[in-house]
C-alpha cells in the first residue's frame, strides 16, 4: 500500500508508548497499536513496509495506513 503519512516520534513519545506497551493492564488491541507506531517510527532509521508492519502486528495493512493518518490529524489538526 502507498505510504502517504510519515510517523516521527520524539524520544519522550516513544518512551511513553513503550510504557503503555509493557504495562500489565494494557489490552491486546492497544498493544497492537503501540507496536504499529513503534515500527512505523521513521526516526529509528529504515522502517519496514506497511504490509510487513501489519503482518508483524497482526493487523491489516489498511489499519497501518489509517493509524498514520489518525496520528497525523490528532497531533497536527
PDB file of N, CA and C in Angstrom:
ATOM      1  N   UNK A   1       0.842  -1.182   0.000  1.00  0.00           N
ATOM      2  CA  UNK A   1       0.000   0.000   0.000  1.00  0.00           C
ATOM      3  C   UNK A   1       0.884   1.241   0.000  1.00  0.00           C
ATOM      4  N   UNK A   2       0.422   2.266  -0.654  1.00  0.00           N
ATOM      5  CA  UNK A   2       1.148   3.524  -0.765  1.00  0.00           C
ATOM      6  C   UNK A   2       1.303   4.177   0.600  1.00  0.00           C
ATOM      7  N   UNK A   3       2.526   4.605   0.915  1.00  0.00           N
ATOM      8  CA  UNK A   3       2.812   5.257   2.194  1.00  0.00           C
ATOM      9  C   UNK A   3       2.700   6.760   2.028  1.00  0.00           C
ATOM     10  N   UNK A   4       1.675   7.318   2.625  1.00  0.00           N
ATOM     11  CA  UNK A   4       1.405   8.742   2.469  1.00  0.00           C
ATOM     12  C   UNK A   4       1.773   9.549   3.715  1.00  0.00           C
ATOM     13  N   UNK A   5       1.674   8.934   4.869  1.00  0.00           N
ATOM     14  CA  UNK A   5       1.887   9.645   6.125  1.00  0.00           C
ATOM     15  C   UNK A   5       3.171   9.167   6.793  1.00  0.00           C
ATOM     16  N   UNK A   6       3.955  10.113   7.263  1.00  0.00           N
ATOM     17  CA  UNK A   6       5.194   9.791   7.965  1.00  0.00           C
ATOM     18  C   UNK A   6       4.979   9.907   9.466  1.00  0.00           C
ATOM     19  N   UNK A   7       5.490   8.937  10.186  1.00  0.00           N
ATOM     20  CA  UNK A   7       5.404   8.954  11.648  1.00  0.00           C
ATOM     21  C   UNK A   7       6.807   9.184  12.181  1.00  0.00           C
ATOM     22  N   UNK A   8       6.968  10.280  12.889  1.00  0.00           N
ATOM     23  CA  UNK A   8       8.250  10.618  13.513  1.00  0.00           C
ATOM     24  C   UNK A   8       7.975  10.916  14.989  1.00  0.00           C
ATOM     25  N   UNK A   9       8.370   9.983  15.827  1.00  0.00           N
ATOM     26  CA  UNK A   9       8.128  10.114  17.258  1.00  0.00           C
ATOM     27  C   UNK A   9       9.314  10.776  17.941  1.00  0.00           C
ATOM     28  N   UNK A  10       9.008  11.664  18.858  1.00  0.00           N
ATOM     29  CA  UNK A  10      10.035  12.250  19.713  1.00  0.00           C
ATOM     30  C   UNK A  10      10.436  11.192  20.748  1.00  0.00           C
ATOM     31  N   UNK A  11      11.642  11.313  21.319  1.00  0.00           N
ATOM     32  CA  UNK A  11      12.069  10.310  22.310  1.00  0.00           C
ATOM     33  C   UNK A  11      11.092  10.145  23.477  1.00  0.00           C
ATOM     34  N   UNK A  12      10.507  11.238  23.962  1.00  0.00           N
ATOM     35  CA  UNK A  12       9.551  11.139  25.071  1.00  0.00           C
ATOM     36  C   UNK A  12       8.274  10.429  24.636  1.00  0.00           C
ATOM     37  N   UNK A  13       7.829  10.679  23.402  1.00  0.00           N
ATOM     38  CA  UNK A  13       6.641   9.998  22.888  1.00  0.00           C
ATOM     39  C   UNK A  13       6.906   8.502  22.761  1.00  0.00           C
ATOM     40  N   UNK A  14       8.064   8.170  22.230  1.00  0.00           N
ATOM     41  CA  UNK A  14       8.433   6.759  22.069  1.00  0.00           C
ATOM     42  C   UNK A  14       8.513   6.066  23.434  1.00  0.00           C
ATOM     43  N   UNK A  15       9.091   6.738  24.413  1.00  0.00           N
ATOM     44  CA  UNK A  15       9.197   6.176  25.757  1.00  0.00           C
ATOM     45  C   UNK A  15       7.814   5.931  26.355  1.00  0.00           C
ATOM     46  N   UNK A  16       6.906   6.871  26.183  1.00  0.00           N
ATOM     47  CA  UNK A  16       5.541   6.726  26.717  1.00  0.00           C
ATOM     48  C   UNK A  16       4.814   5.563  26.038  1.00  0.00           C
ATOM     49  N   UNK A  17       4.971   5.426  24.735  1.00  0.00           N
ATOM     50  CA  UNK A  17       4.334   4.322  24.013  1.00  0.00           C
ATOM     51  C   UNK A  17       4.887   2.987  24.505  1.00  0.00           C
ATOM     52  N   UNK A  18       6.190   2.928  24.753  1.00  0.00           N
ATOM     53  CA  UNK A  18       6.795   1.692  25.270  1.00  0.00           C
ATOM     54  C   UNK A  18       6.281   1.368  26.668  1.00  0.00           C
ATOM     55  N   UNK A  19       6.046   2.390  27.498  1.00  0.00           N
ATOM     56  CA  UNK A  19       5.486   2.163  28.827  1.00  0.00           C
ATOM     57  C   UNK A  19       4.085   1.560  28.727  1.00  0.00           C
ATOM     58  N   UNK A  20       3.278   2.115  27.835  1.00  0.00           N
ATOM     59  CA  UNK A  20       1.917   1.600  27.641  1.00  0.00           C
ATOM     60  C   UNK A  20       1.976   0.173  27.107  1.00  0.00           C
ATOM     61  N   UNK A  21       2.866  -0.077  26.173  1.00  0.00           N
ATOM     62  CA  UNK A  21       3.005  -1.399  25.571  1.00  0.00           C
ATOM     63  C   UNK A  21       3.311  -2.472  26.617  1.00  0.00           C
ATOM     64  N   UNK A  22       4.177  -2.155  27.563  1.00  0.00           N
ATOM     65  CA  UNK A  22       4.626  -3.151  28.531  1.00  0.00           C
ATOM     66  C   UNK A  22       3.826  -3.171  29.832  1.00  0.00           C
ATOM     67  N   UNK A  23       2.832  -2.308  29.953  1.00  0.00           N
ATOM     68  CA  UNK A  23       2.007  -2.296  31.165  1.00  0.00           C
ATOM     69  C   UNK A  23       1.113  -3.545  31.200  1.00  0.00           C
ATOM     70  N   UNK A  24       0.941  -4.107  32.388  1.00  0.00           N
ATOM     71  CA  UNK A  24       0.120  -5.313  32.532  1.00  0.00           C
ATOM     72  C   UNK A  24      -1.347  -5.073  32.211  1.00  0.00           C
ATOM     73  N   UNK A  25      -1.819  -3.862  32.419  1.00  0.00           N
ATOM     74  CA  UNK A  25      -3.241  -3.565  32.230  1.00  0.00           C
ATOM     75  C   UNK A  25      -3.602  -3.187  30.792  1.00  0.00           C
ATOM     76  N   UNK A  26      -2.634  -3.159  29.889  1.00  0.00           N
ATOM     77  CA  UNK A  26      -2.886  -2.756  28.503  1.00  0.00           C
ATOM     78  C   UNK A  26      -3.569  -3.884  27.738  1.00  0.00           C
ATOM     79  N   UNK A  27      -4.646  -3.538  27.038  1.00  0.00           N
ATOM     80  CA  UNK A  27      -5.399  -4.535  26.271  1.00  0.00           C
ATOM     81  C   UNK A  27      -4.618  -4.951  25.021  1.00  0.00           C
ATOM     82  N   UNK A  28      -4.929  -6.119  24.464  1.00  0.00           N
ATOM     83  CA  UNK A  28      -4.232  -6.577  23.255  1.00  0.00           C
ATOM     84  C   UNK A  28      -4.371  -5.616  22.067  1.00  0.00           C
ATOM     85  N   UNK A  29      -5.513  -4.989  21.928  1.00  0.00           N
ATOM     86  CA  UNK A  29      -5.715  -4.035  20.831  1.00  0.00           C
ATOM     87  C   UNK A  29      -4.809  -2.822  20.950  1.00  0.00           C
ATOM     88  N   UNK A  30      -4.667  -2.311  22.150  1.00  0.00           N
ATOM     89  CA  UNK A  30      -3.783  -1.166  22.388  1.00  0.00           C
ATOM     90  C   UNK A  30      -2.331  -1.582  22.180  1.00  0.00           C
ATOM     91  N   UNK A  31      -1.973  -2.794  22.600  1.00  0.00           N
ATOM     92  CA  UNK A  31      -0.604  -3.290  22.373  1.00  0.00           C
ATOM     93  C   UNK A  31      -0.285  -3.334  20.879  1.00  0.00           C
ATOM     94  N   UNK A  32      -1.237  -3.807  20.065  1.00  0.00           N
ATOM     95  CA  UNK A  32      -1.016  -3.855  18.614  1.00  0.00           C
ATOM     96  C   UNK A  32      -0.820  -2.451  18.056  1.00  0.00           C
ATOM     97  N   UNK A  33      -1.608  -1.498  18.514  1.00  0.00           N
ATOM     98  CA  UNK A  33      -1.457  -0.115  18.042  1.00  0.00           C
ATOM     99  C   UNK A  33      -0.107   0.459  18.441  1.00  0.00           C
ATOM    100  N   UNK A  34       0.329   0.166  19.655  1.00  0.00           N
ATOM    101  CA  UNK A  34       1.643   0.635  20.106  1.00  0.00           C
ATOM    102  C   UNK A  34       2.744   0.059  19.228  1.00  0.00           C
ATOM    103  N   UNK A  35       2.646  -1.228  18.921  1.00  0.00           N
ATOM    104  CA  UNK A  35       3.649  -1.862  18.066  1.00  0.00           C
ATOM    105  C   UNK A  35       3.681  -1.237  16.680  1.00  0.00           C
ATOM    106  N   UNK A  36       2.501  -0.956  16.134  1.00  0.00           N
ATOM    107  CA  UNK A  36       2.432  -0.317  14.812  1.00  0.00           C
ATOM    108  C   UNK A  36       3.150   1.026  14.850  1.00  0.00           C
ATOM    109  N   UNK A  37       2.893   1.814  15.872  1.00  0.00           N
ATOM    110  CA  UNK A  37       3.527   3.130  15.973  1.00  0.00           C
ATOM    111  C   UNK A  37       5.040   3.016  16.122  1.00  0.00           C
ATOM    112  N   UNK A  38       5.494   2.101  16.961  1.00  0.00           N
ATOM    113  CA  UNK A  38       6.932   1.950  17.176  1.00  0.00           C
ATOM    114  C   UNK A  38       7.636   1.453  15.916  1.00  0.00           C
ATOM    115  N   UNK A  39       7.030   0.525  15.211  1.00  0.00           N
ATOM    116  CA  UNK A  39       7.635   0.011  13.981  1.00  0.00           C
ATOM    117  C   UNK A  39       7.583   1.024  12.848  1.00  0.00           C
ATOM    118  N   UNK A  40       6.627   1.955  12.905  1.00  0.00           N
ATOM    119  CA  UNK A  40       6.468   2.953  11.845  1.00  0.00           C
ATOM    120  C   UNK A  40       7.308   4.202  12.064  1.00  0.00           C
ATOM    121  N   UNK A  41       7.953   4.299  13.204  1.00  0.00           N
ATOM    122  CA  UNK A  41       8.714   5.496  13.557  1.00  0.00           C
ATOM    123  C   UNK A  41       9.923   5.659  12.633  1.00  0.00           C
ATOM    124  N   UNK A  42       9.914   6.697  11.836  1.00  0.00           N
ATOM    125  CA  UNK A  42      10.983   6.936  10.873  1.00  0.00           C
ATOM    126  C   UNK A  42      12.236   7.537  11.508  1.00  0.00           C
ATOM    127  N   UNK A  43      12.158   7.984  12.740  1.00  0.00           N
ATOM    128  CA  UNK A  43      13.340   8.485  13.433  1.00  0.00           C
ATOM    129  C   UNK A  43      14.272   7.353  13.849  1.00  0.00           C
ATOM    130  N   UNK A  44      13.818   6.119  13.748  1.00  0.00           N
ATOM    131  CA  UNK A  44      14.622   4.967  14.126  1.00  0.00           C
ATOM    132  C   UNK A  44      15.410   4.398  12.950  1.00  0.00           C
ATOM    133  N   UNK A  45      15.393   5.066  11.814  1.00  0.00           N
ATOM    134  CA  UNK A  45      16.116   4.579  10.638  1.00  0.00           C
ATOM    135  C   UNK A  45      15.158   3.945   9.643  1.00  0.00           C
ATOM    136  N   UNK A  46      15.657   2.990   8.895  1.00  0.00           N
ATOM    137  CA  UNK A  46      14.847   2.332   7.865  1.00  0.00           C
ATOM    138  C   UNK A  46      13.700   1.567   8.519  1.00  0.00           C
ATOM    139  N   UNK A  47      12.512   1.767   7.990  1.00  0.00           N
ATOM    140  CA  UNK A  47      11.344   1.084   8.527  1.00  0.00           C
ATOM    141  C   UNK A  47      10.856   0.053   7.527  1.00  0.00           C
ATOM    142  N   UNK A  48      10.191  -0.998   8.021  1.00  0.00           N
ATOM    143  CA  UNK A  48       9.641  -1.986   7.098  1.00  0.00           C
ATOM    144  C   UNK A  48       8.450  -1.420   6.331  1.00  0.00           C
ATOM    145  N   UNK A  49       8.048  -2.098   5.266  1.00  0.00           N
ATOM    146  CA  UNK A  49       6.873  -1.681   4.504  1.00  0.00           C
ATOM    147  C   UNK A  49       5.628  -1.865   5.356  1.00  0.00           C
ATOM    148  N   UNK A  50       4.563  -1.174   4.983  1.00  0.00           N
ATOM    149  CA  UNK A  50       3.328  -1.248   5.752  1.00  0.00           C
ATOM    150  C   UNK A  50       2.793  -2.670   5.830  1.00  0.00           C
ATOM    151  N   UNK A  51       2.931  -3.440   4.756  1.00  0.00           N
ATOM    152  CA  UNK A  51       2.452  -4.828   4.794  1.00  0.00           C
ATOM    153  C   UNK A  51       3.264  -5.668   5.780  1.00  0.00           C
ATOM    154  N   UNK A  52       4.557  -5.401   5.887  1.00  0.00           N
ATOM    155  CA  UNK A  52       5.399  -6.112   6.847  1.00  0.00           C
ATOM    156  C   UNK A  52       5.040  -5.722   8.282  1.00  0.00           C
ATOM    157  N   UNK A  53       4.818  -4.437   8.514  1.00  0.00           N
ATOM    158  CA  UNK A  53       4.398  -3.974   9.843  1.00  0.00           C
ATOM    159  C   UNK A  53       3.071  -4.634  10.212  1.00  0.00           C
ATOM    160  N   UNK A  54       2.148  -4.676   9.259  1.00  0.00           N
ATOM    161  CA  UNK A  54       0.832  -5.278   9.502  1.00  0.00           C
ATOM    162  C   UNK A  54       0.956  -6.748   9.892  1.00  0.00           C
ATOM    163  N   UNK A  55       1.781  -7.486   9.175  1.00  0.00           N
ATOM    164  CA  UNK A  55       1.904  -8.911   9.480  1.00  0.00           C
ATOM    165  C   UNK A  55       2.590  -9.132  10.826  1.00  0.00           C
ATOM    166  N   UNK A  56       3.550  -8.307  11.179  1.00  0.00           N
ATOM    167  CA  UNK A  56       4.222  -8.431  12.485  1.00  0.00           C
ATOM    168  C   UNK A  56       3.281  -8.130  13.642  1.00  0.00           C
ATOM    169  N   UNK A  57       2.351  -7.187  13.417  1.00  0.00           N
ATOM    170  CA  UNK A  57       1.483  -6.730  14.496  1.00  0.00           C
ATOM    171  C   UNK A  57       0.133  -7.435  14.528  1.00  0.00           C
ATOM    172  N   UNK A  58      -0.163  -8.216  13.504  1.00  0.00           N
ATOM    173  CA  UNK A  58      -1.442  -8.919  13.471  1.00  0.00           C
ATOM    174  C   UNK A  58      -2.610  -8.036  13.096  1.00  0.00           C
ATOM    175  N   UNK A  59      -2.366  -7.028  12.263  1.00  0.00           N
ATOM    176  CA  UNK A  59      -3.431  -6.138  11.774  1.00  0.00           C
ATOM    177  C   UNK A  59      -3.354  -6.099  10.248  1.00  0.00           C
ATOM    178  N   UNK A  60      -4.327  -5.456   9.627  1.00  0.00           N
ATOM    179  CA  UNK A  60      -4.291  -5.333   8.169  1.00  0.00           C
ATOM    180  C   UNK A  60      -3.427  -4.142   7.759  1.00  0.00           C
ATOM    181  N   UNK A  61      -2.977  -4.143   6.507  1.00  0.00           N
ATOM    182  CA  UNK A  61      -2.167  -3.016   6.029  1.00  0.00           C
ATOM    183  C   UNK A  61      -2.987  -1.733   5.984  1.00  0.00           C
ATOM    184  N   UNK A  62      -4.289  -1.866   5.845  1.00  0.00           N
ATOM    185  CA  UNK A  62      -5.167  -0.686   5.866  1.00  0.00           C
ATOM    186  C   UNK A  62      -5.162  -0.054   7.255  1.00  0.00           C
ATOM    187  N   UNK A  63      -5.124  -0.887   8.284  1.00  0.00           N
ATOM    188  CA  UNK A  63      -5.057  -0.381   9.659  1.00  0.00           C
ATOM    189  C   UNK A  63      -3.784   0.423   9.871  1.00  0.00           C
ATOM    190  N   UNK A  64      -2.663  -0.066   9.358  1.00  0.00           N
ATOM    191  CA  UNK A  64      -1.397   0.651   9.487  1.00  0.00           C
ATOM    192  C   UNK A  64      -1.507   2.005   8.804  1.00  0.00           C
ATOM    193  N   UNK A  65      -2.096   2.047   7.613  1.00  0.00           N
ATOM    194  CA  UNK A  65      -2.271   3.290   6.874  1.00  0.00           C
ATOM    195  C   UNK A  65      -3.133   4.278   7.669  1.00  0.00           C
ATOM    196  N   UNK A  66      -4.284   3.808   8.154  1.00  0.00           N
ATOM    197  CA  UNK A  66      -5.188   4.709   8.867  1.00  0.00           C
ATOM    198  C   UNK A  66      -4.652   5.143  10.221  1.00  0.00           C
ATOM    199  N   UNK A  67      -3.810   4.337  10.856  1.00  0.00           N
ATOM    200  CA  UNK A  67      -3.198   4.774  12.113  1.00  0.00           C
ATOM    201  C   UNK A  67      -2.263   5.954  11.877  1.00  0.00           C
ATOM    202  N   UNK A  68      -1.504   5.910  10.781  1.00  0.00           N
ATOM    203  CA  UNK A  68      -0.646   7.043  10.440  1.00  0.00           C
ATOM    204  C   UNK A  68      -1.454   8.291  10.167  1.00  0.00           C
ATOM    205  N   UNK A  69      -2.555   8.126   9.446  1.00  0.00           N
ATOM    206  CA  UNK A  69      -3.428   9.257   9.140  1.00  0.00           C
ATOM    207  C   UNK A  69      -4.050   9.816  10.416  1.00  0.00           C
ATOM    208  N   UNK A  70      -4.558   8.944  11.262  1.00  0.00           N
ATOM    209  CA  UNK A  70      -5.198   9.375  12.505  1.00  0.00           C
ATOM    210  C   UNK A  70      -4.196  10.082  13.409  1.00  0.00           C
ATOM    211  N   UNK A  71      -2.992   9.539  13.485  1.00  0.00           N
ATOM    212  CA  UNK A  71      -1.959  10.142  14.316  1.00  0.00           C
ATOM    213  C   UNK A  71      -1.615  11.540  13.821  1.00  0.00           C
ATOM    214  N   UNK A  72      -1.471  11.688  12.524  1.00  0.00           N
ATOM    215  CA  UNK A  72      -1.151  12.985  11.943  1.00  0.00           C
ATOM    216  C   UNK A  72      -2.220  14.014  12.285  1.00  0.00           C
ATOM    217  N   UNK A  73      -3.479  13.668  12.093  1.00  0.00           N
ATOM    218  CA  UNK A  73      -4.549  14.632  12.333  1.00  0.00           C
ATOM    219  C   UNK A  73      -4.821  14.858  13.806  1.00  0.00           C
ATOM    220  N   UNK A  74      -4.435  13.904  14.647  1.00  0.00           N
ATOM    221  CA  UNK A  74      -4.591  14.085  16.095  1.00  0.00           C
ATOM    222  C   UNK A  74      -3.546  15.068  16.605  1.00  0.00           C
ATOM    223  N   UNK A  75      -2.294  14.935  16.130  1.00  0.00           N
ATOM    224  CA  UNK A  75      -1.219  15.797  16.602  1.00  0.00           C
ATOM    225  C   UNK A  75      -1.209  17.147  15.928  1.00  0.00           C
ATOM    226  N   UNK A  76      -1.546  17.205  14.638  1.00  0.00           N
ATOM    227  CA  UNK A  76      -1.436  18.450  13.896  1.00  0.00           C
ATOM    228  C   UNK A  76      -2.761  19.202  13.868  1.00  0.00           C
ATOM    229  N   UNK A  77      -3.842  18.498  13.572  1.00  0.00           N
ATOM    230  CA  UNK A  77      -5.128  19.158  13.379  1.00  0.00           C
ATOM    231  C   UNK A  77      -5.922  19.081  14.582  1.00  0.00           C
TER     232      UNK A  77
END
